[in-house]
PDB file of C-alpha atoms in Angstrom:
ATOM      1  CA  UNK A 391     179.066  -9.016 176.413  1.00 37.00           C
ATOM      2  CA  UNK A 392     177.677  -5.292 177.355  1.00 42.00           C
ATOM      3  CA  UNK A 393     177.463  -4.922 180.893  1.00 45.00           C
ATOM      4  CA  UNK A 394     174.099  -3.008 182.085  1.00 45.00           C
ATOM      5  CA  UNK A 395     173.806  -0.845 185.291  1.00 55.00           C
ATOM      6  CA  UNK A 396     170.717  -1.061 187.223  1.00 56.00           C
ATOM      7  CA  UNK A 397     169.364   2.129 185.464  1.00 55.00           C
ATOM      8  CA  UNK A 398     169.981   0.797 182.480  1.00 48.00           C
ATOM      9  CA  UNK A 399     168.303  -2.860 183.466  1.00 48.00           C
ATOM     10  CA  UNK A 400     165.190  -0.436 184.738  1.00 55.00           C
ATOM     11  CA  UNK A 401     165.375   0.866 181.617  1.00 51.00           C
ATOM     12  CA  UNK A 402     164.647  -1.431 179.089  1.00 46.00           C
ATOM     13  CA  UNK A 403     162.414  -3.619 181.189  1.00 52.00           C
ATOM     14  CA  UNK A 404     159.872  -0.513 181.486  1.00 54.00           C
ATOM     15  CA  UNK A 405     160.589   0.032 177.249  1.00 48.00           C
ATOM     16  CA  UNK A 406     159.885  -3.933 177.332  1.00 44.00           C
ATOM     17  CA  UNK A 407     156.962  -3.630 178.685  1.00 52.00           C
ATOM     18  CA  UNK A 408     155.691  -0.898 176.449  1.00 51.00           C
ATOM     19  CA  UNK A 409     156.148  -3.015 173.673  1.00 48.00           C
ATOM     20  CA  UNK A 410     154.263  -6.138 175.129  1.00 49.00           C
ATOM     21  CA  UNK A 411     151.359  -4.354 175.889  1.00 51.00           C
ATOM     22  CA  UNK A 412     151.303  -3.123 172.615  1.00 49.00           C
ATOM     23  CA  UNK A 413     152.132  -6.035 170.906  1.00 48.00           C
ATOM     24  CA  UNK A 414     148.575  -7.685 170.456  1.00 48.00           C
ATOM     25  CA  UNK A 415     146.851  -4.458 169.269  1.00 50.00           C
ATOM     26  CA  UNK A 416     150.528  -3.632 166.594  1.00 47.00           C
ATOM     27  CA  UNK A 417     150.757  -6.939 165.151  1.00 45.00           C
ATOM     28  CA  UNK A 418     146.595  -7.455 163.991  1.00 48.00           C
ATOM     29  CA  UNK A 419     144.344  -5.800 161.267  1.00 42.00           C
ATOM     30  CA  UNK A 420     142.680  -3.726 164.187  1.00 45.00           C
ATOM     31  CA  UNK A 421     145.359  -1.443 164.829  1.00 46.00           C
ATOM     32  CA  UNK A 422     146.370  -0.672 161.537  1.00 45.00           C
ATOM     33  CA  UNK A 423     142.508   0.148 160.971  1.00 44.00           C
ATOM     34  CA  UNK A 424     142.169   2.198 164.235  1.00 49.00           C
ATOM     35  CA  UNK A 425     145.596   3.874 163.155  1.00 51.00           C
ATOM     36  CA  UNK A 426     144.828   4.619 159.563  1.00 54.00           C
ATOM     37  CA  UNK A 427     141.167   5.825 160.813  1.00 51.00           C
ATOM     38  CA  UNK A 428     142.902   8.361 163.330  1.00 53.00           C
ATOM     39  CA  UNK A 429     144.872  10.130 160.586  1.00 50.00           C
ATOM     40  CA  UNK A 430     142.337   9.923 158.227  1.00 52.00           C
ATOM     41  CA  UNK A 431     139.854  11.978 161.133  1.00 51.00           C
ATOM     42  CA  UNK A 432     142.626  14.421 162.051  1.00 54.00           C
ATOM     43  CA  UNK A 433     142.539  15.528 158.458  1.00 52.00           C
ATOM     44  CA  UNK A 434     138.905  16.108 158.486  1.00 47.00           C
ATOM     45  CA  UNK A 435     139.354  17.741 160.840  1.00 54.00           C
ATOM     46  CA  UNK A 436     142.590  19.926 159.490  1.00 58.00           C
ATOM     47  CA  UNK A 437     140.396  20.284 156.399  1.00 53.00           C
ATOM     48  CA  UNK A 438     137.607  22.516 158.022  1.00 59.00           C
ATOM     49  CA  UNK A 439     140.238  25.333 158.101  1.00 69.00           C
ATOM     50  CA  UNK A 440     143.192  23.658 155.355  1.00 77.00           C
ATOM     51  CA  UNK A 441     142.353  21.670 152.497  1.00 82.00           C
ATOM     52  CA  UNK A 442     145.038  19.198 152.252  1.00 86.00           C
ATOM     53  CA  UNK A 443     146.480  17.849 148.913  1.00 91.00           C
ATOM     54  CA  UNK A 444     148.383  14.584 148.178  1.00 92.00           C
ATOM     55  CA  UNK A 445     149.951  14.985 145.107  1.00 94.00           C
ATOM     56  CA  UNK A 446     152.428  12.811 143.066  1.00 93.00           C
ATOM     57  CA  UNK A 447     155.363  14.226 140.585  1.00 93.00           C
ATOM     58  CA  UNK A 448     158.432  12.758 138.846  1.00 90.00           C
ATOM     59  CA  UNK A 449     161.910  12.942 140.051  1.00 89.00           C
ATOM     60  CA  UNK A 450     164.490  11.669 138.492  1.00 83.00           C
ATOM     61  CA  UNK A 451     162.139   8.869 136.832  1.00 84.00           C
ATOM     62  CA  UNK A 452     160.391   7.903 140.156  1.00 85.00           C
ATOM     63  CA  UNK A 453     157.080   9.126 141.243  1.00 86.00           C
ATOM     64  CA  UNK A 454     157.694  11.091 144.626  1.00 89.00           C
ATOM     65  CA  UNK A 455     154.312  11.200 147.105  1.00 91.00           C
ATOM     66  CA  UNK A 456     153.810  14.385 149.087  1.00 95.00           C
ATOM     67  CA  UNK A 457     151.137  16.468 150.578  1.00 95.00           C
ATOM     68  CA  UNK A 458     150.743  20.239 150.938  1.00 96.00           C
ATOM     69  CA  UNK A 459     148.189  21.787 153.201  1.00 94.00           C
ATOM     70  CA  UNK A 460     148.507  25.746 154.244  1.00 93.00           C
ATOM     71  CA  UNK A 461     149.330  29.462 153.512  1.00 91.00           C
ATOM     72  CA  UNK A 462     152.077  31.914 153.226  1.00 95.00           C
ATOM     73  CA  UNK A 463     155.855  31.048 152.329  1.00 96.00           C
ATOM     74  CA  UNK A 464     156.807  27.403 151.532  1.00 98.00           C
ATOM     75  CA  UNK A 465     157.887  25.178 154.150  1.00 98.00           C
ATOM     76  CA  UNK A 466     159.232  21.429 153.626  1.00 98.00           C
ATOM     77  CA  UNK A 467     159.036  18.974 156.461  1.00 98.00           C
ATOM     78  CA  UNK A 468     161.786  16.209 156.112  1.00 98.00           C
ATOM     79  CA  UNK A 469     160.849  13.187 157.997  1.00 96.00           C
ATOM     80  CA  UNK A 470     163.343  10.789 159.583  1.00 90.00           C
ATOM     81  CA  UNK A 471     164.128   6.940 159.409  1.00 86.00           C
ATOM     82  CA  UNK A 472     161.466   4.414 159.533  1.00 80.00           C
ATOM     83  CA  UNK A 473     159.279   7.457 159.348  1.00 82.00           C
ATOM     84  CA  UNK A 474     156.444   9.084 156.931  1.00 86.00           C
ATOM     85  CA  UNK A 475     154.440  12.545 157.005  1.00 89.00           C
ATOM     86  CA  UNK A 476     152.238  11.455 159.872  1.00 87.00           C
ATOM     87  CA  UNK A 477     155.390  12.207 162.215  1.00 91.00           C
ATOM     88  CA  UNK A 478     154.059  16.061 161.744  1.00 93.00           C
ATOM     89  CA  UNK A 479     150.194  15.370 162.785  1.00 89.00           C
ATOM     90  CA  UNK A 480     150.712  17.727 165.890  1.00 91.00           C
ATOM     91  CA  UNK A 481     152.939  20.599 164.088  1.00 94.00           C
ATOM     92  CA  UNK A 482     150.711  20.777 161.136  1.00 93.00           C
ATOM     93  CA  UNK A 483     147.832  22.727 162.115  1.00 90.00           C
ATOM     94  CA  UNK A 484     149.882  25.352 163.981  1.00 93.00           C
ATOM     95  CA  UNK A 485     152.322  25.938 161.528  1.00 96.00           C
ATOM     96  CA  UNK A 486     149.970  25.758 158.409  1.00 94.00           C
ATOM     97  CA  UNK A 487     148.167  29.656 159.036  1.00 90.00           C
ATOM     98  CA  UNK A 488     151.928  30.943 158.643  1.00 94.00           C
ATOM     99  CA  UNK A 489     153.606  28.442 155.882  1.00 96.00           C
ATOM    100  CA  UNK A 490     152.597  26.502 152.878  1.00 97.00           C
ATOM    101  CA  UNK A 491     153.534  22.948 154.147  1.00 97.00           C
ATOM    102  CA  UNK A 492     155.286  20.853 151.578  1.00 98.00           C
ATOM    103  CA  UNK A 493     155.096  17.377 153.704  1.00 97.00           C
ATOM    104  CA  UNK A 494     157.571  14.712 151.245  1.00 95.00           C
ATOM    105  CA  UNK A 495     157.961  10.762 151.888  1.00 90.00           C
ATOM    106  CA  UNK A 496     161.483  10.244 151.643  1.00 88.00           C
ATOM    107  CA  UNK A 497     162.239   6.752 149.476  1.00 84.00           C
ATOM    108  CA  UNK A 498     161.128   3.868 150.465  1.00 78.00           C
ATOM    109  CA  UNK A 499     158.951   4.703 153.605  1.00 81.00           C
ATOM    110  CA  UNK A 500     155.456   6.059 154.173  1.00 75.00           C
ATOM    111  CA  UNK A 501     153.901   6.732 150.730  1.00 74.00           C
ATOM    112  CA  UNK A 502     156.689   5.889 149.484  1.00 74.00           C
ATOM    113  CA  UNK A 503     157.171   2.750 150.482  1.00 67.00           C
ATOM    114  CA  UNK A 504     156.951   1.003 147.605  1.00 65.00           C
ATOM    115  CA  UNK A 505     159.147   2.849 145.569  1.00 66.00           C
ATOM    116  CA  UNK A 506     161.947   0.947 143.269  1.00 68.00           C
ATOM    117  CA  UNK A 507     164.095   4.064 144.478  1.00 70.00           C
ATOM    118  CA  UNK A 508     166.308   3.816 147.309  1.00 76.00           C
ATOM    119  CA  UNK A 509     167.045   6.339 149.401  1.00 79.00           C
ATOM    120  CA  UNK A 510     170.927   7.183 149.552  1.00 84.00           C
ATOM    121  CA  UNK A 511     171.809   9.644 152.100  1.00 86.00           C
ATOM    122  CA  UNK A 512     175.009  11.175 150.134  1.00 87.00           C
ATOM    123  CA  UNK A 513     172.520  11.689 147.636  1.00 90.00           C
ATOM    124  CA  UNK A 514     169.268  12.686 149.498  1.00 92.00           C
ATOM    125  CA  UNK A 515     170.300  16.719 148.964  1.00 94.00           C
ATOM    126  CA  UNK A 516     170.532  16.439 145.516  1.00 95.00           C
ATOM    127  CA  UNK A 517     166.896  14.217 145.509  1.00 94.00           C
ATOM    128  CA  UNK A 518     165.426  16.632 147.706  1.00 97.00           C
ATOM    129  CA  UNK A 519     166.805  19.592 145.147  1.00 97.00           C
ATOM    130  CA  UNK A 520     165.543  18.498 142.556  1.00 96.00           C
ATOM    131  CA  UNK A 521     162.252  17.558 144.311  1.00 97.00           C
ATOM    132  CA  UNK A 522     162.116  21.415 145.002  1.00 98.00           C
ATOM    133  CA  UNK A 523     162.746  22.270 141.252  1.00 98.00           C
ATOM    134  CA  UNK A 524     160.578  20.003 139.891  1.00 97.00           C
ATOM    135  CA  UNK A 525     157.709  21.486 142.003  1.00 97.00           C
ATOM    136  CA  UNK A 526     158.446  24.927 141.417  1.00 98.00           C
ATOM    137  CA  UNK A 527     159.898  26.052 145.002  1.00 98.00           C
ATOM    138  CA  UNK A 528     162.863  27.891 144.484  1.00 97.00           C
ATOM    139  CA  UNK A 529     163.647  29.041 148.075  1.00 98.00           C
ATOM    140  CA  UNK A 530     162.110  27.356 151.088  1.00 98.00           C
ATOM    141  CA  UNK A 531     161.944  27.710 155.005  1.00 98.00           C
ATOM    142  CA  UNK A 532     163.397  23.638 155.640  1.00 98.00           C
ATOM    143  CA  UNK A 533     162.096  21.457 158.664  1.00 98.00           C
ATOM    144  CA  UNK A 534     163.789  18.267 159.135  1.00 98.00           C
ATOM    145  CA  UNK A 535     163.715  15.765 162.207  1.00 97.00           C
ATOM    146  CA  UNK A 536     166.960  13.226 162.326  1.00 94.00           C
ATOM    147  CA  UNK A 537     167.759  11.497 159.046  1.00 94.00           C
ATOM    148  CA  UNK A 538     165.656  14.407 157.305  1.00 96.00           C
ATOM    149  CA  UNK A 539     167.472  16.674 159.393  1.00 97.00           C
ATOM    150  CA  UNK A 540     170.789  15.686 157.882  1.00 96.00           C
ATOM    151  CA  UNK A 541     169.208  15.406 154.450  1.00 97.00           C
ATOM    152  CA  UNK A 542     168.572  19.596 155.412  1.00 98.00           C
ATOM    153  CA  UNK A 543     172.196  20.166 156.944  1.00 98.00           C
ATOM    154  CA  UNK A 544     173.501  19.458 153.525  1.00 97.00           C
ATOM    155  CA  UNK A 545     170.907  21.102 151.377  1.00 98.00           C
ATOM    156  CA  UNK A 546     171.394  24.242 153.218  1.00 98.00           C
ATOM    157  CA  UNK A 547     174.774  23.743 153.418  1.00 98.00           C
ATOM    158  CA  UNK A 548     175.286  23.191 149.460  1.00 97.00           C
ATOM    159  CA  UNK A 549     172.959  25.610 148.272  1.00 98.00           C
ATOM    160  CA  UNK A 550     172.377  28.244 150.688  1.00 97.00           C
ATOM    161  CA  UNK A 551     170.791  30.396 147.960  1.00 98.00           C
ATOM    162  CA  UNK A 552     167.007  27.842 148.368  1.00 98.00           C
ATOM    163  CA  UNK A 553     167.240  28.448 152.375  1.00 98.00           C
ATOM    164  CA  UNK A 554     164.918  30.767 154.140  1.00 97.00           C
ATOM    165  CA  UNK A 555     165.679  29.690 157.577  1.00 97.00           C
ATOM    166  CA  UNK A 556     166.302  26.096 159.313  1.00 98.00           C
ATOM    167  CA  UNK A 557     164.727  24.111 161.969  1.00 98.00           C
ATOM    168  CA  UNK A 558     166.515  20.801 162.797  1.00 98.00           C
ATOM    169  CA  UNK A 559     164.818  18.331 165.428  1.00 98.00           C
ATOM    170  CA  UNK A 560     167.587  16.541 167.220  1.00 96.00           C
ATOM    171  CA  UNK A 561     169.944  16.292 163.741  1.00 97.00           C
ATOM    172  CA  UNK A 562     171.669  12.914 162.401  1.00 93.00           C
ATOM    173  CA  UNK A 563     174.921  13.061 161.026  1.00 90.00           C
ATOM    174  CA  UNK A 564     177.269  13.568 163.476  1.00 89.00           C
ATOM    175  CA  UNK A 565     179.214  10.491 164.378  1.00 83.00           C
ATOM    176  CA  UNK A 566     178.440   8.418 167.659  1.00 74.00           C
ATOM    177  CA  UNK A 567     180.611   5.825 167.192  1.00 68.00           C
ATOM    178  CA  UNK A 568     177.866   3.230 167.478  1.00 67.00           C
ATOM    179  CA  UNK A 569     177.602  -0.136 165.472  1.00 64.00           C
ATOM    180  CA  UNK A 570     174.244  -1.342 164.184  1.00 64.00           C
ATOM    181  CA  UNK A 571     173.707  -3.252 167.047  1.00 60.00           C
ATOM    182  CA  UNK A 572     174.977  -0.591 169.283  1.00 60.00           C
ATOM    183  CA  UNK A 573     171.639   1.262 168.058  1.00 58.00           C
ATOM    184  CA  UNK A 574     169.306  -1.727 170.048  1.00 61.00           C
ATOM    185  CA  UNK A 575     169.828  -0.455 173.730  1.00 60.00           C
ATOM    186  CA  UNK A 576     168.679   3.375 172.804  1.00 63.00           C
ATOM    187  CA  UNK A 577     166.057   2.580 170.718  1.00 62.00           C
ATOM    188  CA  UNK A 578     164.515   0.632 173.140  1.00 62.00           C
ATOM    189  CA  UNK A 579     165.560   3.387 175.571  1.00 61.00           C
ATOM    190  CA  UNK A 580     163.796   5.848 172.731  1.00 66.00           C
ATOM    191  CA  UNK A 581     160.516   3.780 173.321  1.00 64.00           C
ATOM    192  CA  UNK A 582     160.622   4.393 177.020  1.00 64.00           C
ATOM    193  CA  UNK A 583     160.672   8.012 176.236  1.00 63.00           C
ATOM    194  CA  UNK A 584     158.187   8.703 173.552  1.00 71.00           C
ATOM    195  CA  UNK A 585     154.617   9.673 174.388  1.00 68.00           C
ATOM    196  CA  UNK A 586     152.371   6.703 174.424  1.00 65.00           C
ATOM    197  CA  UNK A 587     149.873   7.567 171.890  1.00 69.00           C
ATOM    198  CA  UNK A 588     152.590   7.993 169.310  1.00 72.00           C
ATOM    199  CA  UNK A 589     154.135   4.173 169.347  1.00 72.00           C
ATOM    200  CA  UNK A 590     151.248   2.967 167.131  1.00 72.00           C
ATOM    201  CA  UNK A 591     152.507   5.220 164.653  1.00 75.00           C
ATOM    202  CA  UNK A 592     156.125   4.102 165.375  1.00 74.00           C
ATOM    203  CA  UNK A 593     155.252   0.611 164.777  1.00 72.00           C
ATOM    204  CA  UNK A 594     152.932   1.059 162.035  1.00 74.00           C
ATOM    205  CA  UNK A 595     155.706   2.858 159.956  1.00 77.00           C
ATOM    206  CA  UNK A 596     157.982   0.523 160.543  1.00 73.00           C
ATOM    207  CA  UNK A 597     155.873  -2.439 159.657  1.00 74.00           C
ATOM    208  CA  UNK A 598     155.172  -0.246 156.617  1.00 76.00           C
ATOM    209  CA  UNK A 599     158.787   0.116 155.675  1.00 76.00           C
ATOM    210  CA  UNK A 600     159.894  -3.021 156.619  1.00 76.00           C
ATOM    211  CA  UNK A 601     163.118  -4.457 158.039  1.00 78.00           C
ATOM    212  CA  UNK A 602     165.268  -4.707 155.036  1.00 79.00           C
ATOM    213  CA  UNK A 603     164.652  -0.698 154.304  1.00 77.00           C
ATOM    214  CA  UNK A 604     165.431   0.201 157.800  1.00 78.00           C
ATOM    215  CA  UNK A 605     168.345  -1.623 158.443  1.00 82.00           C
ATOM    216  CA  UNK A 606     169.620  -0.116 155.207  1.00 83.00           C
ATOM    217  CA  UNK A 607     169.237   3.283 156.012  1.00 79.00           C
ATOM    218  CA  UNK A 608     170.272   2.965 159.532  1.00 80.00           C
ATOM    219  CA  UNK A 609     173.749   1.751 158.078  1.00 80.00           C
ATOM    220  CA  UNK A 610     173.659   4.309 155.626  1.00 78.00           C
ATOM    221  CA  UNK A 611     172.975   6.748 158.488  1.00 79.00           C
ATOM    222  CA  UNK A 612     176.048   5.538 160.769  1.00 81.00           C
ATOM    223  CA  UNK A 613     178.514   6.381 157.820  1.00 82.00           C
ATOM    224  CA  UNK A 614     177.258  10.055 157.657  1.00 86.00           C
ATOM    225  CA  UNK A 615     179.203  12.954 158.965  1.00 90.00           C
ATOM    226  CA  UNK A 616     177.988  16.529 158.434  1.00 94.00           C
ATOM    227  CA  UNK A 617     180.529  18.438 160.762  1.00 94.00           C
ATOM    228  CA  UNK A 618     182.393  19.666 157.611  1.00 95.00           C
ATOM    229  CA  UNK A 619     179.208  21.020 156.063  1.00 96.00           C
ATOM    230  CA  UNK A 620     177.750  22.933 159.806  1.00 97.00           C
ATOM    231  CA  UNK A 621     179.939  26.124 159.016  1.00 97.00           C
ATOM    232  CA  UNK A 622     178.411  26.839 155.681  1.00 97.00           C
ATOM    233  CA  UNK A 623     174.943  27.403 157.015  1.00 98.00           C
ATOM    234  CA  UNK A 624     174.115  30.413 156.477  1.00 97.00           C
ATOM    235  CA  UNK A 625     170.313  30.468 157.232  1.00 97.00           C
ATOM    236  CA  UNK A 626     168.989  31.274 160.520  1.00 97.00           C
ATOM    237  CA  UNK A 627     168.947  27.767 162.221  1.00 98.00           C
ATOM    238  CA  UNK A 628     166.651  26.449 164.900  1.00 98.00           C
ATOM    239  CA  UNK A 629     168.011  23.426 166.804  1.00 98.00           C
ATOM    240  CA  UNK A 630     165.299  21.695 169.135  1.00 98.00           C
ATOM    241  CA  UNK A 631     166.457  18.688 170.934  1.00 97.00           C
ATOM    242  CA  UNK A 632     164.341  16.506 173.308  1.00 95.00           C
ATOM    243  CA  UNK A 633     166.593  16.429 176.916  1.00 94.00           C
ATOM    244  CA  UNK A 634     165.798  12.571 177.167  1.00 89.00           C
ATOM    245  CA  UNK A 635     166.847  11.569 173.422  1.00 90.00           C
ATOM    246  CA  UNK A 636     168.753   8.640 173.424  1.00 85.00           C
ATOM    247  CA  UNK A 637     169.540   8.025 170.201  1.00 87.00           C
ATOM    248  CA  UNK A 638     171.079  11.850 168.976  1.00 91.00           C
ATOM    249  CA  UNK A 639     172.036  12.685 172.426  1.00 89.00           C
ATOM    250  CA  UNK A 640     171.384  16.604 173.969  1.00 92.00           C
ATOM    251  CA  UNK A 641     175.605  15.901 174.100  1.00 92.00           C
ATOM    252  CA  UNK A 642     175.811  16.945 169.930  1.00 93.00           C
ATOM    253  CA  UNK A 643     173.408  19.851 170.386  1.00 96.00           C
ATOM    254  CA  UNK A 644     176.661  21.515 171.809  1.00 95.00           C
ATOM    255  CA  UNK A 645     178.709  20.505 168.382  1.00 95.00           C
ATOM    256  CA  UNK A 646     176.396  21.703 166.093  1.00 97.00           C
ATOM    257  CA  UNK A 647     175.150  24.757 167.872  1.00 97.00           C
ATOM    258  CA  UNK A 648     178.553  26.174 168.178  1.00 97.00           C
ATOM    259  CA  UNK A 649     179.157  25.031 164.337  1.00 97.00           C
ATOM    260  CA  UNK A 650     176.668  26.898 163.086  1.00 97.00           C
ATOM    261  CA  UNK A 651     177.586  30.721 163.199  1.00 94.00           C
ATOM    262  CA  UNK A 652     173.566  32.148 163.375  1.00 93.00           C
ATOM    263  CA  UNK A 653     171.944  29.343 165.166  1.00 96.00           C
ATOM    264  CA  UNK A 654     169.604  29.075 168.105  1.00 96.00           C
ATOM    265  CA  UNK A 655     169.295  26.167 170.890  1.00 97.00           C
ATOM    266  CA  UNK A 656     166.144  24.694 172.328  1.00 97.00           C
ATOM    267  CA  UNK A 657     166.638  22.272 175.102  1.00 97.00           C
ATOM    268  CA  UNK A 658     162.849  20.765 175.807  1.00 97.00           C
ATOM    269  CA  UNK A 659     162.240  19.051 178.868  1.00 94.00           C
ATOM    270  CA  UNK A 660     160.154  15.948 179.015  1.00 90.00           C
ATOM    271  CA  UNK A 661     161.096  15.016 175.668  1.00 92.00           C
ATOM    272  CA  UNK A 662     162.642  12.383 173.452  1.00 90.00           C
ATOM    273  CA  UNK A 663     163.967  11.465 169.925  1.00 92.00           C
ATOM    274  CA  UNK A 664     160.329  12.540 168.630  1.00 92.00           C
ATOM    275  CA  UNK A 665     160.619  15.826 170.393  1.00 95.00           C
ATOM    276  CA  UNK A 666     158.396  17.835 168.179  1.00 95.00           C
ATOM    277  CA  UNK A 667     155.542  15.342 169.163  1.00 93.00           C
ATOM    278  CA  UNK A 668     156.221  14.823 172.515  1.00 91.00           C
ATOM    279  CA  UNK A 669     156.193  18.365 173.280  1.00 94.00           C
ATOM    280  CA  UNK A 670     154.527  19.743 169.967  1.00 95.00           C
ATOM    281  CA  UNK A 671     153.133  22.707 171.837  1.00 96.00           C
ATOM    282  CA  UNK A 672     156.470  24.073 172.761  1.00 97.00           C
ATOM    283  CA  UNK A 673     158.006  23.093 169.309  1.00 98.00           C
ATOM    284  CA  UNK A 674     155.075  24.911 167.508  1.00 97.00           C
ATOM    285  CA  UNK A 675     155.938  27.816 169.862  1.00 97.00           C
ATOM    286  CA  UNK A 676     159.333  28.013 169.664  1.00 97.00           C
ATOM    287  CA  UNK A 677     158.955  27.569 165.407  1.00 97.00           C
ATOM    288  CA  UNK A 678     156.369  30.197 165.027  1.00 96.00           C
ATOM    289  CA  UNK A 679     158.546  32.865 167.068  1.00 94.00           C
ATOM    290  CA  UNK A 680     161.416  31.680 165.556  1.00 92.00           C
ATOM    291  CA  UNK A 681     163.650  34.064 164.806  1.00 76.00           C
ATOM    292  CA  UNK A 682     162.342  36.835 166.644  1.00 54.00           C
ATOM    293  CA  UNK A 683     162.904  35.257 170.109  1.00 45.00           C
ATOM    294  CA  UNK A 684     166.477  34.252 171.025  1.00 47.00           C
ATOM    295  CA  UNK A 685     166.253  31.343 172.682  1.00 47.00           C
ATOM    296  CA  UNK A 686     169.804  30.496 173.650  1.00 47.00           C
TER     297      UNK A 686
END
């Protein structure tokens, strides 16, 4: 049996809460209408200045959704686990007057939900590779938040030669040590710490995925270990991590910064896990002056 401090008792009982009140408006028709209908108005909205496109091409003999919505250079934006390309609503509009945004569903989650392909993680450079090739991109600025930020370790790691420069929100892929069940405690801590508005889109992805994908990919995720692969970046790498992430603790920020030879560390207060929504004013900030401001 785990023994839990006070703090941590505090803890969970506040996340607890969270999801209670919740609960009624996550688990109905309503919300997912009210959810769908907010995304669907924020790109009205983007659309008065972007026109955004969902497209669909083959990979590999699977059809892989994505959207792209911008100008100037290409930019992809890698989501994490139990995630989709509505993780970005709050970067998007900043970041699309400088890049072309490439926003890809990774295997079996958001749009792509319903594939027949599964997403393997020793694999997911190569997919994302030939995702780029198949498109037409042959060298890319890379944006990737957990999972899809160890998906971008690799790529850039692999083949330096399709890497402008790298921004990584609070990485995956360096070993924790944690079980599958050792993940319960800081997700629920992770709830506590996420901005309110943004748990309907937690739980709607999720739902959306379902169980059987996540738990998948979570075990996938615990066998991953990208430490080898951190000294071959060679791309100008922005690492963002939320001070009050749980689940990739600020403690690896240290391991991969100094890993990476031409890397930069942002440390953003009032943030968790989902640091680039919960403080998507700084992250824009920090992404758009990225690299001309040092920032550690």
């Amino acid at each position: 049996m785990v023994a839990l401090c006070a703090s941590q008792i505090s803890t969970l009982t506040a996340s607890w809460a969270r999801i209670c009140h919740l609960r009624h408006h996550i688990f109905n028709s309503r919300c997912i209408v009210d959810h769908r209908a907010a995304i669907h108005n924020q790109e009205y909205e983007l659309a008065g200045a972007f026109k955004i496109e969902k497209r669909t091409i083959t990979v590999g003999g699977y059809p892989v959704h994505y959207k792209v919505v911008g100008r100037g250079e290409p930019a992809i934006l890698v989501h994490g686990l139990s995630a989709s390309t509505f993780w970005w609503n709050r970067n998007i509009l900043a970041l699309a007057s400088r890049y072309t945004l490439y926003l890809v569903d990774l295997p079996g989650f958001g749009a792509m939900r319903r594939s027949r392909q599964r997403l393997v993680l020793s694999q997911a450079a190569s997919w994302l590779l030939s995702w780029m090739q198949a498109v037409g991109i042959s060298q890319a600025h890379l944006i990737g938040h957990s999972m899809g930020g160890c998906i971008c370790i690799r790529l850039a790691a692999r083949h330096p030669e399709v890497v402008r420069r790298l921004v990584l929100f609070a990485p995956a892929g360096v070993p924790t040590g944690r079980s599958l069940a050792g993940y319960l405690i800081p997700l629920l801590v992770a709830i506590r710490y996420t901005t309110f508005r943004f748990l309907p889109i937690l739980f709607y992805d999720g739902l959306r995925a379902g169980l059987l994908t996540i738990l998948r990919a979570t075990q996938d995720l615990l066998t991953q270990d990208v430490r080898e692969d951190l000294p071959s970046i060679t791309a100008p790498t922005l690492l963002i991590w939320g001070e009050r992430d749980p689940l990739v603790p600020p403690v690896f920020a240290n391991i991969v910064h100094k890993a990476i030879t031409n890397s930069h560390l942002l440390r953003v207060k009032r943030a968790g896990h989902i640091v680039m929504y919960d403080q998507a004013q700084v992250c824009n900030e920090a992404m758009l002056a990225f690299p001309a401001s040092d920032v550690v």
